[in-house]
Amino acid sequence: MKIRFFLFAFIALFSVTASAQEIMEREQIFIKNLNSVYQNPEQTIKVADYLLENATSNSEKAKALYLLSKGKILSGATSEGIEDLFRAKEILKENESPFIASLVLAALSEQCRMAGVEDIASTDLQKAINLSKEIISEKDLAIANTVIFQEESKIFARSKNYEKTFQKLKQAENLSNNEVPALRAITQNEFGNYYLNSSRLDSAEVHFKKSIAILNSSELNDSSIESVALQGLGKVYLLKDNLETSIQYYKSALKIPFVENPIKIEMFDNLSELYKRTDSISLAQKFYNEKALLNASMLDSERNVRSVIISHIDAEQQNNLLDDKKNYYKWGAGLAVLFLLIFVGYYFYNRKLNREYQRFQKVIAQVEKDEKLEAPFSIDDTSLKPSKGIVIPEETEKNILERLEEFEATTKFANSNMNLSLLAKQMKTNSKYISEIIHTHKQKNFNTYINELRVNYIIHLMKTDKAYLNYKVSYLAETCGFSSHSAFTVVFKSITGFTPKQFIAFLKKSKKEKSATF
């Protein structure tokens, strides 16, 4: 039995370890290809296909699609690469991984900016910035922020805000990206272009050479990033009027297997101009023709790219509209149900109020006939103790009954200190006689007797003096002899069937109805 247990535990531990190892390996492959894609995009496409096929989560699928898009765009299949980015964006709707989501959105921002759809580019970039704040891993955060800062610098450069351009490049440069040296080299190239645009040629040269040094030390030479650096150096020496050196840099750049088409077009154009200036007319014509052919191809590609982007944006907007409609209908249905519940509740509440008001009218009618309101229990009620069989002389009994009637005609019962002993003292008799007579003739105990007098008294005041309808319940309680608000409320409801507040509300309504009939 123990052997089975340990065998099972070993298998479980091995499975977990193997699974964790696979995840780490896929993560390492992803990071490695963030660099190598610039050297061999076709190989990265193959790797990405493998990762996509073996992905076990949306995050892994999105990473594979991101690598696919990078490889395809660098290989010239830009439209297909953008399709992959939109697929990745769709997969990550639930924000499963803020790291890869921010990379995807920054890449879409770049493609939208280059296609002239700048409002969407800004929106996607802002989403990437917001998502990057949720990244926990410092390594992932450095990668994501570098990509974001680079894209921000290009946006500011496009709007000729060079101060902000420099600021964003500095932020990118200050991040530690030892695992992705390709990003560090790209930042140096962007610095080089920044200085080229401001005609600071020596500074531009320094940064382009820094980029090449980073690539060489990281074994990323012959990459598309290096072609950008060499093209930048060619332009530096062209502007310095060092034509031969410029040509050599351009020719070195063109030897790199994967050069992005916009870079090629600019180099063909500059080489055509350089050879024209050196009287090499045939070479000038050759590069001019190559530029023209590639330019025509690029125009078709750009139209396709723009069409792909617009179609996806339209689809997203349609989906958003559908989602808004669904939410609208949900809210509408929810509000309809709420209003129905309110209506039904209001109907039954009014119905209950009407029943209570009818009951109130019966109570008031009883009061108007000078009938005293009594607590709803009889001589059989358990709260009323049986007679003790005290023998009271007939004459004494008659006198006490007369004095009780006189007592009821006064307001002495409204004294909060009134009790059986005090009443007996005032009537010059003993409390046992009074208690027995109230029990026998009133069919209630002393407390109920006093409370009924007090409640009937305060009702009389409320009916005859409208000022009492505006007093607080605590004042009404004190006026009729109750020592507390709560005791008054309990007794009042036990006798009338209503709380003092309900009774006052109904009494006001009754008075209003009566005044309206005259």
Short mmCIF file of C-alpha atoms in Angstrom, two decimals:
data_model
loop_
_atom_site.label_atom_id
_atom_site.label_comp_id
_atom_site.label_asym_id
_atom_site.label_seq_id
_atom_site.Cartn_x
_atom_site.Cartn_y
_atom_site.Cartn_z
CA MET A 1 0.00 0.00 0.00
CA LYS A 2 2.81 2.40 0.93
CA ILE A 3 4.64 1.57 -2.31
CA ARG A 4 1.53 2.49 -4.33
CA PHE A 5 1.15 5.76 -2.47
CA PHE A 6 4.78 6.79 -3.04
CA LEU A 7 4.55 5.71 -6.69
CA PHE A 8 1.45 7.82 -7.20
CA ALA A 9 3.07 10.81 -5.42
CA PHE A 10 6.20 10.45 -7.56
CA ILE A 11 4.17 10.34 -10.80
CA ALA A 12 2.14 13.40 -9.74
CA LEU A 13 5.28 15.33 -8.78
CA PHE A 14 6.99 14.32 -12.02
CA SER A 15 3.96 15.45 -14.07
CA VAL A 16 3.84 18.85 -12.35
CA THR A 17 7.61 19.31 -12.75
CA ALA A 18 7.49 18.27 -16.40
CA SER A 19 4.59 20.64 -17.07
CA ALA A 20 6.41 23.54 -15.39
CA GLN A 21 9.55 22.68 -17.37
CA GLU A 22 7.59 22.77 -20.65
CA ILE A 23 6.14 26.19 -19.81
CA MET A 24 9.63 27.53 -18.99
CA GLU A 25 11.00 26.12 -22.24
CA ARG A 26 8.21 27.74 -24.28
CA GLU A 27 8.87 31.04 -22.48
CA GLN A 28 12.58 30.81 -23.33
CA ILE A 29 11.74 30.04 -26.96
CA PHE A 30 9.49 33.10 -27.07
CA ILE A 31 12.18 35.43 -25.66
CA LYS A 32 14.85 33.95 -27.94
CA ASN A 33 12.70 34.58 -31.01
CA LEU A 34 12.03 38.18 -29.99
CA ASN A 35 15.71 38.58 -30.94
CA SER A 36 16.23 36.04 -33.73
CA VAL A 37 13.15 37.11 -35.71
CA TYR A 38 15.21 40.06 -37.01
CA GLN A 39 17.86 37.64 -38.34
CA ASN A 40 15.69 34.87 -39.70
CA PRO A 41 11.96 35.69 -39.74
CA GLU A 42 11.16 32.55 -41.74
CA GLN A 43 12.60 30.35 -38.99
CA THR A 44 10.62 32.32 -36.39
CA ILE A 45 7.44 31.68 -38.39
CA LYS A 46 8.11 27.93 -38.15
CA VAL A 47 8.78 28.19 -34.43
CA ALA A 48 5.63 30.26 -33.92
CA ASP A 49 3.54 27.68 -35.79
CA TYR A 50 4.92 25.00 -33.45
CA LEU A 51 4.16 27.12 -30.37
CA LEU A 52 0.64 27.85 -31.62
CA GLU A 53 -0.05 24.17 -32.25
CA ASN A 54 1.14 23.21 -28.74
CA ALA A 55 -0.27 26.20 -26.85
CA THR A 56 -2.22 25.30 -23.72
CA SER A 57 -3.59 28.76 -22.88
CA ASN A 58 -4.79 31.94 -24.56
CA SER A 59 -1.62 33.66 -23.40
CA GLU A 60 0.59 31.10 -25.16
CA LYS A 61 -1.56 31.31 -28.32
CA ALA A 62 -1.25 35.09 -28.32
CA LYS A 63 2.54 34.89 -27.91
CA ALA A 64 2.76 32.49 -30.86
CA LEU A 65 0.57 34.78 -32.98
CA TYR A 66 2.69 37.78 -31.99
CA LEU A 67 5.85 36.00 -33.19
CA LEU A 68 4.03 34.93 -36.37
CA SER A 69 3.07 38.54 -37.07
CA LYS A 70 6.64 39.77 -36.48
CA GLY A 71 8.04 37.10 -38.81
CA LYS A 72 5.48 37.72 -41.55
CA ILE A 73 5.81 41.52 -41.45
CA LEU A 74 9.62 41.30 -41.68
CA SER A 75 9.25 38.80 -44.55
CA GLY A 76 7.02 41.24 -46.45
CA ALA A 77 3.66 39.52 -45.77
CA THR A 78 2.44 42.53 -43.79
CA SER A 79 -1.30 41.95 -44.29
CA GLU A 80 -1.04 38.40 -42.98
CA GLY A 81 1.03 39.59 -40.04
CA ILE A 82 -1.61 42.17 -39.14
CA GLU A 83 -4.31 39.49 -39.34
CA ASP A 84 -2.34 37.51 -36.75
CA LEU A 85 -2.15 40.56 -34.47
CA PHE A 86 -5.92 41.00 -34.61
CA ARG A 87 -6.38 37.29 -33.87
CA ALA A 88 -4.13 37.68 -30.82
CA LYS A 89 -6.07 40.75 -29.71
CA GLU A 90 -9.34 38.84 -30.03
CA ILE A 91 -8.00 35.92 -27.97
CA LEU A 92 -6.88 38.25 -25.17
CA LYS A 93 -10.21 39.99 -24.70
CA GLU A 94 -10.31 38.87 -21.08
CA ASN A 95 -6.84 40.32 -20.40
CA GLU A 96 -5.42 36.93 -19.42
CA SER A 97 -1.87 38.26 -19.85
CA PRO A 98 -1.23 42.01 -19.67
CA PHE A 99 2.35 41.44 -20.89
CA ILE A 100 1.58 39.89 -24.28
CA ALA A 101 -1.59 42.00 -24.60
CA SER A 102 0.47 45.21 -24.30
CA LEU A 103 2.96 43.94 -26.93
CA VAL A 104 0.12 43.07 -29.33
CA LEU A 105 -1.58 46.44 -28.85
CA ALA A 106 1.70 48.35 -29.29
CA ALA A 107 2.36 46.41 -32.52
CA LEU A 108 -1.15 47.20 -33.78
CA SER A 109 -0.60 50.84 -32.87
CA GLU A 110 2.55 50.85 -35.03
CA GLN A 111 0.77 49.29 -38.03
CA CYS A 112 -2.24 51.63 -37.69
CA ARG A 113 0.08 54.65 -37.47
CA MET A 114 1.98 53.59 -40.59
CA ALA A 115 -1.36 53.03 -42.40
CA GLY A 116 -2.52 56.53 -41.45
CA VAL A 117 -5.23 55.39 -39.02
CA GLU A 118 -3.78 57.50 -36.24
CA ASP A 119 -6.81 57.76 -33.98
CA ILE A 120 -6.96 53.96 -33.63
CA ALA A 121 -3.17 53.88 -33.22
CA SER A 122 -3.41 56.27 -30.27
CA THR A 123 -6.28 54.28 -28.73
CA ASP A 124 -4.42 50.97 -28.97
CA LEU A 125 -1.23 52.48 -27.59
CA GLN A 126 -3.07 53.95 -24.62
CA LYS A 127 -4.61 50.53 -23.93
CA ALA A 128 -1.11 49.03 -24.07
CA ILE A 129 0.14 51.64 -21.59
CA ASN A 130 -2.76 50.90 -19.22
CA LEU A 131 -2.22 47.15 -19.43
CA SER A 132 1.52 47.47 -18.83
CA LYS A 133 0.73 48.81 -15.36
CA GLU A 134 -0.68 45.38 -14.47
CA ILE A 135 2.50 43.47 -15.40
CA ILE A 136 4.10 41.89 -12.34
CA SER A 137 7.35 40.47 -13.76
CA GLU A 138 10.12 43.12 -13.93
CA LYS A 139 11.62 41.40 -16.97
CA ASP A 140 8.30 41.42 -18.85
CA LEU A 141 7.61 44.99 -17.76
CA ALA A 142 10.97 46.18 -19.13
CA ILE A 143 10.27 44.52 -22.50
CA ALA A 144 6.73 45.89 -22.76
CA ASN A 145 7.69 49.42 -21.71
CA THR A 146 10.63 49.51 -24.14
CA VAL A 147 8.30 48.63 -27.03
CA ILE A 148 5.75 51.20 -25.82
CA PHE A 149 8.34 53.99 -25.38
CA GLN A 150 9.75 53.28 -28.85
CA GLU A 151 6.29 53.56 -30.40
CA GLU A 152 5.55 56.74 -28.44
CA SER A 153 8.83 58.26 -29.68
CA LYS A 154 7.80 57.58 -33.30
CA ILE A 155 4.41 59.19 -32.76
CA PHE A 156 6.04 62.30 -31.27
CA ALA A 157 8.64 62.37 -34.07
CA ARG A 158 5.82 62.25 -36.65
CA SER A 159 4.20 65.30 -35.04
CA LYS A 160 7.65 66.99 -34.86
CA ASN A 161 7.60 67.09 -31.07
CA TYR A 162 11.31 66.34 -30.83
CA GLU A 163 11.60 67.12 -27.13
CA LYS A 164 9.08 64.38 -26.29
CA THR A 165 10.71 62.08 -28.85
CA PHE A 166 14.04 62.36 -27.07
CA GLN A 167 12.40 61.93 -23.66
CA LYS A 168 10.71 58.66 -24.69
CA LEU A 169 13.91 57.31 -26.25
CA LYS A 170 15.79 58.08 -23.04
CA GLN A 171 13.14 56.19 -21.06
CA ALA A 172 13.54 53.21 -23.40
CA GLU A 173 17.35 53.36 -23.17
CA ASN A 174 17.29 53.42 -19.37
CA LEU A 175 15.39 50.14 -19.16
CA SER A 176 17.40 46.96 -18.65
CA ASN A 177 16.73 44.56 -21.53
CA ASN A 178 19.62 42.13 -21.37
CA GLU A 179 17.41 39.25 -22.51
CA VAL A 180 16.21 41.15 -25.59
CA PRO A 181 19.27 43.05 -26.88
CA ALA A 182 17.42 43.53 -30.16
CA LEU A 183 15.25 46.13 -28.41
CA ARG A 184 18.34 47.97 -27.12
CA ALA A 185 19.76 48.08 -30.64
CA ILE A 186 16.45 49.38 -32.03
CA THR A 187 16.48 52.17 -29.44
CA GLN A 188 19.98 53.21 -30.58
CA ASN A 189 18.78 53.27 -34.20
CA GLU A 190 15.88 55.51 -33.19
CA PHE A 191 18.36 57.83 -31.44
CA GLY A 192 20.39 57.87 -34.67
CA ASN A 193 17.32 58.86 -36.70
CA TYR A 194 16.43 61.50 -34.10
CA TYR A 195 19.86 63.13 -34.49
CA LEU A 196 19.73 62.78 -38.29
CA ASN A 197 16.46 64.74 -38.35
CA SER A 198 18.10 67.52 -36.35
CA SER A 199 21.24 67.43 -38.60
CA ARG A 200 23.52 66.39 -35.73
CA LEU A 201 25.42 63.95 -37.89
CA ASP A 202 28.23 63.03 -35.48
CA SER A 203 25.74 62.12 -32.73
CA ALA A 204 23.69 60.12 -35.23
CA GLU A 205 26.80 58.19 -36.29
CA VAL A 206 27.66 57.37 -32.66
CA HIS A 207 24.23 55.85 -32.02
CA PHE A 208 24.08 53.86 -35.27
CA LYS A 209 27.48 52.39 -34.41
CA LYS A 210 26.30 51.66 -30.85
CA SER A 211 23.44 49.68 -32.37
CA ILE A 212 25.83 47.61 -34.50
CA ALA A 213 28.08 47.00 -31.47
CA ILE A 214 25.12 45.69 -29.44
CA LEU A 215 24.10 43.40 -32.32
CA ASN A 216 27.63 42.05 -32.78
CA SER A 217 28.09 41.36 -29.06
CA SER A 218 24.72 39.56 -29.00
CA GLU A 219 25.36 37.56 -32.17
CA LEU A 220 22.54 39.38 -33.93
CA ASN A 221 24.60 40.61 -36.87
CA ASP A 222 23.10 40.35 -40.37
CA SER A 223 19.72 41.24 -38.90
CA SER A 224 17.15 43.70 -40.24
CA ILE A 225 18.06 45.94 -37.28
CA GLU A 226 21.63 46.09 -38.58
CA SER A 227 20.33 47.05 -42.03
CA VAL A 228 18.63 50.06 -40.43
CA ALA A 229 21.88 51.06 -38.67
CA LEU A 230 23.92 50.67 -41.89
CA GLN A 231 21.32 52.60 -43.86
CA GLY A 232 21.51 55.35 -41.21
CA LEU A 233 25.30 55.48 -41.49
CA GLY A 234 24.98 55.63 -45.28
CA LYS A 235 22.75 58.65 -44.92
CA VAL A 236 25.11 60.27 -42.40
CA TYR A 237 28.02 60.02 -44.86
CA LEU A 238 25.81 61.12 -47.74
CA LEU A 239 24.99 64.30 -45.82
CA LYS A 240 28.70 64.66 -44.99
CA ASP A 241 29.31 64.44 -48.76
CA ASN A 242 31.52 61.36 -48.30
CA LEU A 243 29.95 59.54 -51.24
CA GLU A 244 32.16 56.43 -51.39
CA THR A 245 31.73 55.62 -47.70
CA SER A 246 28.01 56.22 -48.03
CA ILE A 247 27.80 53.77 -50.97
CA GLN A 248 29.72 51.13 -49.01
CA TYR A 249 27.34 51.35 -46.06
CA TYR A 250 24.31 51.10 -48.36
CA LYS A 251 25.77 48.11 -50.20
CA SER A 252 26.56 46.40 -46.88
CA ALA A 253 22.99 46.96 -45.76
CA LEU A 254 21.58 45.45 -48.97
CA LYS A 255 23.62 42.27 -48.44
CA ILE A 256 21.60 41.49 -45.31
CA PRO A 257 19.05 38.74 -46.14
CA PHE A 258 16.01 40.43 -44.60
CA VAL A 259 15.64 44.17 -45.11
CA GLU A 260 12.27 45.85 -44.64
CA ASN A 261 10.85 47.28 -47.86
CA PRO A 262 10.59 50.93 -46.72
CA ILE A 263 14.32 50.81 -45.84
CA LYS A 264 15.14 49.24 -49.21
CA ILE A 265 13.20 51.91 -51.12
CA GLU A 266 15.04 54.71 -49.34
CA MET A 267 18.41 53.03 -49.97
CA PHE A 268 17.61 52.44 -53.68
CA ASP A 269 16.63 56.09 -53.99
CA ASN A 270 19.81 57.32 -52.26
CA LEU A 271 22.05 54.92 -54.23
CA SER A 272 20.49 56.10 -57.50
CA GLU A 273 21.29 59.68 -56.49
CA LEU A 274 24.81 58.76 -55.34
CA TYR A 275 25.69 56.95 -58.59
CA LYS A 276 24.28 59.81 -60.61
CA ARG A 277 26.59 62.18 -58.73
CA THR A 278 29.55 59.87 -59.40
CA ASP A 279 28.62 59.64 -63.10
CA SER A 280 27.73 55.93 -62.86
CA ILE A 281 24.59 56.39 -64.95
CA SER A 282 23.87 52.70 -65.54
CA LEU A 283 24.01 51.92 -61.82
CA ALA A 284 21.96 55.03 -61.08
CA GLN A 285 19.32 53.79 -63.55
CA LYS A 286 19.44 50.27 -62.11
CA PHE A 287 18.69 51.40 -58.56
CA TYR A 288 16.09 53.86 -59.82
CA ASN A 289 14.26 51.01 -61.60
CA GLU A 290 14.48 48.76 -58.54
CA LYS A 291 13.07 51.56 -56.43
CA ALA A 292 10.20 52.08 -58.88
CA LEU A 293 9.31 48.36 -58.95
CA LEU A 294 9.46 48.00 -55.18
CA ASN A 295 7.54 51.24 -54.72
CA ALA A 296 4.70 49.98 -56.91
CA SER A 297 4.63 46.73 -54.95
CA MET A 298 4.68 48.67 -51.69
CA LEU A 299 1.71 50.81 -52.77
CA ASP A 300 -0.33 47.66 -53.42
CA SER A 301 0.79 46.23 -50.10
CA GLU A 302 -0.10 49.44 -48.25
CA ARG A 303 -3.57 49.44 -49.81
CA ASN A 304 -4.07 45.84 -48.72
CA VAL A 305 -2.76 46.62 -45.24
CA ARG A 306 -5.09 49.59 -44.88
CA SER A 307 -8.00 47.48 -46.15
CA VAL A 308 -7.23 44.74 -43.59
CA ILE A 309 -6.95 47.24 -40.75
CA ILE A 310 -10.15 49.08 -41.71
CA SER A 311 -12.10 45.83 -42.09
CA HIS A 312 -11.00 44.66 -38.64
CA ILE A 313 -11.75 48.05 -37.09
CA ASP A 314 -15.22 48.02 -38.70
CA ALA A 315 -15.79 44.47 -37.42
CA GLU A 316 -14.69 45.49 -33.91
CA GLN A 317 -16.97 48.52 -33.99
CA GLN A 318 -19.88 46.37 -35.19
CA ASN A 319 -19.20 43.91 -32.39
CA ASN A 320 -19.03 46.78 -29.92
CA LEU A 321 -22.36 48.07 -31.25
CA LEU A 322 -23.87 44.60 -30.89
CA ASP A 323 -22.49 44.37 -27.36
CA ASP A 324 -23.90 47.82 -26.60
CA LYS A 325 -27.26 46.73 -28.03
CA LYS A 326 -27.23 43.57 -25.95
CA ASN A 327 -26.36 45.59 -22.87
CA TYR A 328 -29.07 48.11 -23.79
CA TYR A 329 -31.64 45.33 -24.11
CA LYS A 330 -30.43 43.76 -20.87
CA TRP A 331 -30.70 47.10 -19.10
CA GLY A 332 -34.07 47.71 -20.76
CA ALA A 333 -35.38 44.31 -19.69
CA GLY A 334 -33.97 44.83 -16.23
CA LEU A 335 -35.62 48.24 -15.93
CA ALA A 336 -38.91 46.84 -17.27
CA VAL A 337 -38.84 44.08 -14.64
CA LEU A 338 -37.90 46.63 -11.99
CA PHE A 339 -40.76 48.95 -13.00
CA LEU A 340 -43.13 45.97 -13.06
CA LEU A 341 -42.02 44.96 -9.58
CA ILE A 342 -42.40 48.55 -8.40
CA PHE A 343 -45.87 48.74 -9.98
CA VAL A 344 -46.97 45.41 -8.48
CA GLY A 345 -45.49 46.37 -5.14
CA TYR A 346 -47.19 49.78 -5.32
CA TYR A 347 -50.50 48.13 -6.25
CA PHE A 348 -50.42 45.71 -3.33
CA TYR A 349 -49.12 48.40 -1.00
CA ASN A 350 -52.02 50.68 -1.97
CA ARG A 351 -54.41 47.80 -1.62
CA LYS A 352 -53.09 47.14 1.86
CA LEU A 353 -53.31 50.86 2.69
CA ASN A 354 -56.91 50.97 1.47
CA ARG A 355 -57.82 48.01 3.67
CA GLU A 356 -56.08 49.61 6.62
CA TYR A 357 -57.82 52.93 5.90
CA GLN A 358 -61.20 51.21 5.83
CA ARG A 359 -60.35 49.65 9.18
CA PHE A 360 -59.29 53.09 10.44
CA GLN A 361 -62.62 54.56 9.35
CA LYS A 362 -64.43 51.97 11.45
CA VAL A 363 -62.27 52.92 14.43
CA ILE A 364 -62.99 56.63 13.91
CA ALA A 365 -66.69 55.94 13.50
CA GLN A 366 -66.60 54.13 16.83
CA VAL A 367 -64.82 57.11 18.43
CA GLU A 368 -67.32 59.57 16.96
CA LYS A 369 -70.15 57.58 18.57
CA ASP A 370 -68.39 58.17 21.90
CA GLU A 371 -67.61 54.48 22.14
CA LYS A 372 -64.41 53.82 24.00
CA LEU A 373 -61.69 51.88 22.21
CA GLU A 374 -60.64 48.81 24.13
CA ALA A 375 -57.73 46.40 24.05
CA PRO A 376 -58.65 43.30 22.00
CA PHE A 377 -58.81 40.71 24.77
CA SER A 378 -61.72 39.41 26.83
CA ILE A 379 -62.18 38.17 30.36
CA ASP A 380 -60.91 34.79 29.17
CA ASP A 381 -57.54 36.25 28.09
CA THR A 382 -54.56 34.71 29.85
CA SER A 383 -53.22 38.16 30.77
CA LEU A 384 -56.26 38.72 32.97
CA LYS A 385 -55.96 36.92 36.28
CA PRO A 386 -59.11 35.27 37.70
CA SER A 387 -61.03 37.05 40.47
CA LYS A 388 -59.71 36.44 43.94
CA GLY A 389 -63.29 36.27 45.24
CA ILE A 390 -62.94 39.33 47.49
CA VAL A 391 -66.24 40.20 49.17
CA ILE A 392 -66.99 43.92 48.81
CA PRO A 393 -69.97 45.52 50.53
CA GLU A 394 -72.61 46.54 48.00
CA GLU A 395 -72.59 50.19 49.07
CA THR A 396 -68.79 50.36 48.85
CA GLU A 397 -68.85 48.79 45.43
CA LYS A 398 -71.43 51.31 44.24
CA ASN A 399 -69.39 54.25 45.56
CA ILE A 400 -66.18 53.03 43.93
CA LEU A 401 -67.93 52.61 40.58
CA GLU A 402 -69.24 56.18 40.80
CA ARG A 403 -65.79 57.50 41.67
CA LEU A 404 -64.27 55.56 38.75
CA GLU A 405 -66.74 57.26 36.41
CA GLU A 406 -65.73 60.62 37.85
CA PHE A 407 -62.06 59.65 37.48
CA GLU A 408 -62.61 58.73 33.82
CA ALA A 409 -64.18 62.16 33.21
CA THR A 410 -60.99 63.87 34.41
CA THR A 411 -57.43 63.74 33.01
CA LYS A 412 -55.85 62.40 36.19
CA PHE A 413 -55.06 59.15 34.36
CA ALA A 414 -52.69 61.20 32.15
CA ASN A 415 -50.36 61.51 35.14
CA SER A 416 -47.41 59.22 34.33
CA ASN A 417 -47.15 58.34 38.05
CA MET A 418 -50.72 57.04 38.18
CA ASN A 419 -50.85 53.50 39.55
CA LEU A 420 -53.25 51.32 41.52
CA SER A 421 -51.97 52.50 44.90
CA LEU A 422 -52.22 56.18 43.98
CA LEU A 423 -55.75 55.77 42.61
CA ALA A 424 -56.84 53.91 45.75
CA LYS A 425 -55.43 56.69 47.88
CA GLN A 426 -57.24 59.36 45.83
CA MET A 427 -60.51 57.42 46.16
CA LYS A 428 -59.93 56.80 49.87
CA THR A 429 -60.26 53.07 49.53
CA ASN A 430 -57.93 50.11 49.25
CA SER A 431 -56.26 48.91 46.07
CA LYS A 432 -57.70 45.39 46.35
CA TYR A 433 -61.25 46.73 46.08
CA ILE A 434 -60.44 48.85 43.04
CA SER A 435 -58.61 46.01 41.32
CA GLU A 436 -61.51 43.60 41.96
CA ILE A 437 -64.14 46.06 40.74
CA ILE A 438 -62.19 46.88 37.55
CA HIS A 439 -61.76 43.15 37.01
CA THR A 440 -65.43 42.39 37.57
CA HIS A 441 -67.12 45.36 35.94
CA LYS A 442 -64.60 46.47 33.29
CA GLN A 443 -63.39 42.94 32.52
CA LYS A 444 -59.72 44.00 32.46
CA ASN A 445 -56.80 44.54 34.76
CA PHE A 446 -55.76 47.94 36.09
CA ASN A 447 -52.93 48.54 33.55
CA THR A 448 -55.19 47.82 30.59
CA TYR A 449 -57.89 50.05 32.10
CA ILE A 450 -55.49 53.02 32.51
CA ASN A 451 -53.87 52.52 29.10
CA GLU A 452 -57.26 52.50 27.36
CA LEU A 453 -58.19 55.78 29.07
CA ARG A 454 -54.89 57.34 28.00
CA VAL A 455 -55.15 56.18 24.37
CA ASN A 456 -58.78 57.32 24.03
CA TYR A 457 -57.79 60.65 25.56
CA ILE A 458 -54.95 61.30 23.10
CA ILE A 459 -57.17 60.24 20.17
CA HIS A 460 -59.76 62.77 21.36
CA LEU A 461 -57.09 65.49 21.43
CA MET A 462 -55.88 64.59 17.92
CA LYS A 463 -59.44 64.69 16.58
CA THR A 464 -60.41 67.96 18.19
CA ASP A 465 -57.14 69.89 17.94
CA LYS A 466 -55.25 69.57 14.62
CA ALA A 467 -52.09 70.90 16.29
CA TYR A 468 -51.67 67.46 17.89
CA LEU A 469 -51.35 65.95 14.42
CA ASN A 470 -48.04 67.76 13.99
CA TYR A 471 -46.49 66.92 17.36
CA LYS A 472 -43.82 64.27 17.77
CA VAL A 473 -44.92 60.84 19.01
CA SER A 474 -42.77 61.29 22.13
CA TYR A 475 -44.74 64.44 23.03
CA LEU A 476 -48.07 62.67 22.50
CA ALA A 477 -46.86 59.82 24.73
CA GLU A 478 -45.91 62.27 27.49
CA THR A 479 -49.20 64.17 27.16
CA CYS A 480 -51.35 61.12 27.82
CA GLY A 481 -49.19 59.73 30.62
CA PHE A 482 -46.81 57.22 29.06
CA SER A 483 -43.27 57.25 30.34
CA SER A 484 -41.68 56.27 27.02
CA HIS A 485 -42.19 56.57 23.26
CA SER A 486 -41.87 52.80 22.74
CA ALA A 487 -44.39 51.84 25.46
CA PHE A 488 -46.91 54.30 24.03
CA THR A 489 -46.46 52.93 20.49
CA VAL A 490 -46.94 49.31 21.61
CA VAL A 491 -50.06 50.07 23.68
CA PHE A 492 -51.54 52.40 21.05
CA LYS A 493 -51.23 49.73 18.35
CA SER A 494 -52.65 47.01 20.61
CA ILE A 495 -55.80 49.11 21.13
CA THR A 496 -56.29 50.79 17.73
CA GLY A 497 -54.52 48.35 15.42
CA PHE A 498 -52.29 51.18 14.14
CA THR A 499 -49.05 52.81 15.18
CA PRO A 500 -49.38 56.45 16.24
CA LYS A 501 -47.73 57.59 12.98
CA GLN A 502 -50.13 55.50 10.85
CA PHE A 503 -53.11 56.75 12.84
CA ILE A 504 -52.03 60.39 12.41
CA ALA A 505 -51.50 59.91 8.65
CA PHE A 506 -54.96 58.37 8.23
CA LEU A 507 -56.54 61.03 10.43
CA LYS A 508 -54.99 63.77 8.28
CA LYS A 509 -56.27 62.02 5.15
CA SER A 510 -59.75 61.72 6.68
CA LYS A 511 -59.85 65.41 7.59
CA LYS A 512 -58.65 66.33 4.09
CA GLU A 513 -61.37 64.23 2.48
CA LYS A 514 -64.03 65.77 4.69
CA SER A 515 -62.88 69.33 3.93
CA ALA A 516 -62.89 68.53 0.19
CA THR A 517 -66.59 67.53 0.31
CA PHE A 518 -67.63 70.95 1.62
#
